[in-house]
């Protein structure tokens, strides 16, 4: 899977560095894709609940990047037959 530098910086900023290694290879996605998607979806829900006055400058960007990662991982898992 083509892992974008933007994804790495966003996951790092959100404290999700543990999933970077799992997402950086097709094998990692095959083994842990479902777990990672659930983790990212929970984080996405959590971020959507942040009141606008408490949102950081990059809040909407982070939401977009997380959604993009989730979509990409789900597509990869479908191609793999998971």
PDB file of C-alpha atoms in Angstrom:
ATOM      1  CA  UNK A   1       0.000   0.000   0.000  1.00  0.00           C
ATOM      2  CA  UNK A   2       1.268   3.467  -0.821  1.00  0.00           C
ATOM      3  CA  UNK A   3       1.691   5.052   2.609  1.00  0.00           C
ATOM      4  CA  UNK A   4       1.679   8.830   2.376  1.00  0.00           C
ATOM      5  CA  UNK A   5       3.932  11.027   4.523  1.00  0.00           C
ATOM      6  CA  UNK A   6       0.829  13.048   5.377  1.00  0.00           C
ATOM      7  CA  UNK A   7      -0.721   9.919   6.885  1.00  0.00           C
ATOM      8  CA  UNK A   8       2.338   9.350   9.064  1.00  0.00           C
ATOM      9  CA  UNK A   9       2.346  12.911  10.382  1.00  0.00           C
ATOM     10  CA  UNK A  10      -1.410  12.849  11.084  1.00  0.00           C
ATOM     11  CA  UNK A  11      -1.285   9.477  12.853  1.00  0.00           C
ATOM     12  CA  UNK A  12       1.704  10.687  14.879  1.00  0.00           C
ATOM     13  CA  UNK A  13      -0.061  13.922  15.818  1.00  0.00           C
ATOM     14  CA  UNK A  14      -3.101  11.926  16.970  1.00  0.00           C
ATOM     15  CA  UNK A  15      -1.025   9.498  19.022  1.00  0.00           C
ATOM     16  CA  UNK A  16      -1.712   6.564  16.704  1.00  0.00           C
ATOM     17  CA  UNK A  17       1.865   5.661  15.833  1.00  0.00           C
ATOM     18  CA  UNK A  18       1.228   2.023  16.737  1.00  0.00           C
ATOM     19  CA  UNK A  19      -0.805   1.528  13.557  1.00  0.00           C
ATOM     20  CA  UNK A  20       1.778   2.952  11.151  1.00  0.00           C
ATOM     21  CA  UNK A  21       3.756  -0.292  10.899  1.00  0.00           C
ATOM     22  CA  UNK A  22       0.570  -2.327  10.474  1.00  0.00           C
ATOM     23  CA  UNK A  23      -0.581  -0.138   7.594  1.00  0.00           C
ATOM     24  CA  UNK A  24       2.741   0.068   5.795  1.00  0.00           C
ATOM     25  CA  UNK A  25       2.484  -3.371   4.186  1.00  0.00           C
ATOM     26  CA  UNK A  26      -0.108  -5.586   2.519  1.00  0.00           C
ATOM     27  CA  UNK A  27       0.774  -8.319   5.046  1.00  0.00           C
ATOM     28  CA  UNK A  28       0.159  -5.979   7.973  1.00  0.00           C
ATOM     29  CA  UNK A  29      -3.214  -5.038   6.573  1.00  0.00           C
ATOM     30  CA  UNK A  30      -4.104  -8.684   5.981  1.00  0.00           C
ATOM     31  CA  UNK A  31      -3.231  -9.542   9.601  1.00  0.00           C
ATOM     32  CA  UNK A  32      -4.535  -6.466  11.411  1.00  0.00           C
ATOM     33  CA  UNK A  33      -6.653  -4.460   8.986  1.00  0.00           C
ATOM     34  CA  UNK A  34      -9.977  -4.986  10.741  1.00  0.00           C
ATOM     35  CA  UNK A  35      -8.508  -4.019  14.111  1.00  0.00           C
ATOM     36  CA  UNK A  36      -6.853  -0.905  12.671  1.00  0.00           C
ATOM     37  CA  UNK A  37     -10.026   0.207  10.874  1.00  0.00           C
ATOM     38  CA  UNK A  38     -12.038  -0.110  14.100  1.00  0.00           C
ATOM     39  CA  UNK A  39      -9.397   1.842  16.016  1.00  0.00           C
ATOM     40  CA  UNK A  40      -9.341   4.612  13.401  1.00  0.00           C
ATOM     41  CA  UNK A  41     -13.144   4.773  13.249  1.00  0.00           C
ATOM     42  CA  UNK A  42     -13.315   5.180  17.041  1.00  0.00           C
ATOM     43  CA  UNK A  43     -10.756   8.000  16.823  1.00  0.00           C
ATOM     44  CA  UNK A  44     -12.745   9.611  14.013  1.00  0.00           C
ATOM     45  CA  UNK A  45     -15.928   9.572  16.134  1.00  0.00           C
ATOM     46  CA  UNK A  46     -13.981  10.981  19.076  1.00  0.00           C
ATOM     47  CA  UNK A  47     -12.590  13.827  16.938  1.00  0.00           C
ATOM     48  CA  UNK A  48     -16.024  14.654  15.517  1.00  0.00           C
ATOM     49  CA  UNK A  49     -17.295  15.224  19.077  1.00  0.00           C
ATOM     50  CA  UNK A  50     -14.703  17.924  19.818  1.00  0.00           C
ATOM     51  CA  UNK A  51     -16.486  21.278  20.172  1.00  0.00           C
ATOM     52  CA  UNK A  52     -15.482  23.790  17.494  1.00  0.00           C
ATOM     53  CA  UNK A  53     -13.942  26.174  20.021  1.00  0.00           C
ATOM     54  CA  UNK A  54     -11.576  23.395  21.153  1.00  0.00           C
ATOM     55  CA  UNK A  55     -10.510  22.224  17.698  1.00  0.00           C
ATOM     56  CA  UNK A  56      -6.912  22.671  16.619  1.00  0.00           C
ATOM     57  CA  UNK A  57      -5.965  24.361  13.338  1.00  0.00           C
ATOM     58  CA  UNK A  58      -5.523  21.016  11.599  1.00  0.00           C
ATOM     59  CA  UNK A  59      -8.688  19.411  12.971  1.00  0.00           C
ATOM     60  CA  UNK A  60     -10.632  19.190   9.699  1.00  0.00           C
ATOM     61  CA  UNK A  61      -7.495  18.048   7.888  1.00  0.00           C
ATOM     62  CA  UNK A  62      -7.017  15.250  10.429  1.00  0.00           C
ATOM     63  CA  UNK A  63     -10.641  14.155   9.970  1.00  0.00           C
ATOM     64  CA  UNK A  64     -10.115  14.056   6.212  1.00  0.00           C
ATOM     65  CA  UNK A  65      -6.858  12.091   6.466  1.00  0.00           C
ATOM     66  CA  UNK A  66      -8.338   9.526   8.875  1.00  0.00           C
ATOM     67  CA  UNK A  67     -11.290   9.013   6.520  1.00  0.00           C
ATOM     68  CA  UNK A  68      -8.889   8.589   3.601  1.00  0.00           C
ATOM     69  CA  UNK A  69      -6.818   6.014   5.487  1.00  0.00           C
ATOM     70  CA  UNK A  70      -9.934   4.063   6.505  1.00  0.00           C
ATOM     71  CA  UNK A  71     -11.218   4.028   2.913  1.00  0.00           C
ATOM     72  CA  UNK A  72      -7.846   2.912   1.552  1.00  0.00           C
ATOM     73  CA  UNK A  73      -7.437   0.129   4.115  1.00  0.00           C
ATOM     74  CA  UNK A  74     -10.984  -1.127   3.506  1.00  0.00           C
ATOM     75  CA  UNK A  75     -10.411  -1.162  -0.267  1.00  0.00           C
ATOM     76  CA  UNK A  76      -7.130  -3.038   0.215  1.00  0.00           C
ATOM     77  CA  UNK A  77      -8.836  -5.591   2.455  1.00  0.00           C
ATOM     78  CA  UNK A  78     -11.607  -6.099  -0.137  1.00  0.00           C
ATOM     79  CA  UNK A  79      -8.985  -6.730  -2.819  1.00  0.00           C
ATOM     80  CA  UNK A  80      -7.338  -9.235  -0.502  1.00  0.00           C
ATOM     81  CA  UNK A  81     -10.672 -10.945   0.102  1.00  0.00           C
ATOM     82  CA  UNK A  82     -10.904 -10.037   3.815  1.00  0.00           C
TER      83      UNK A  82
END
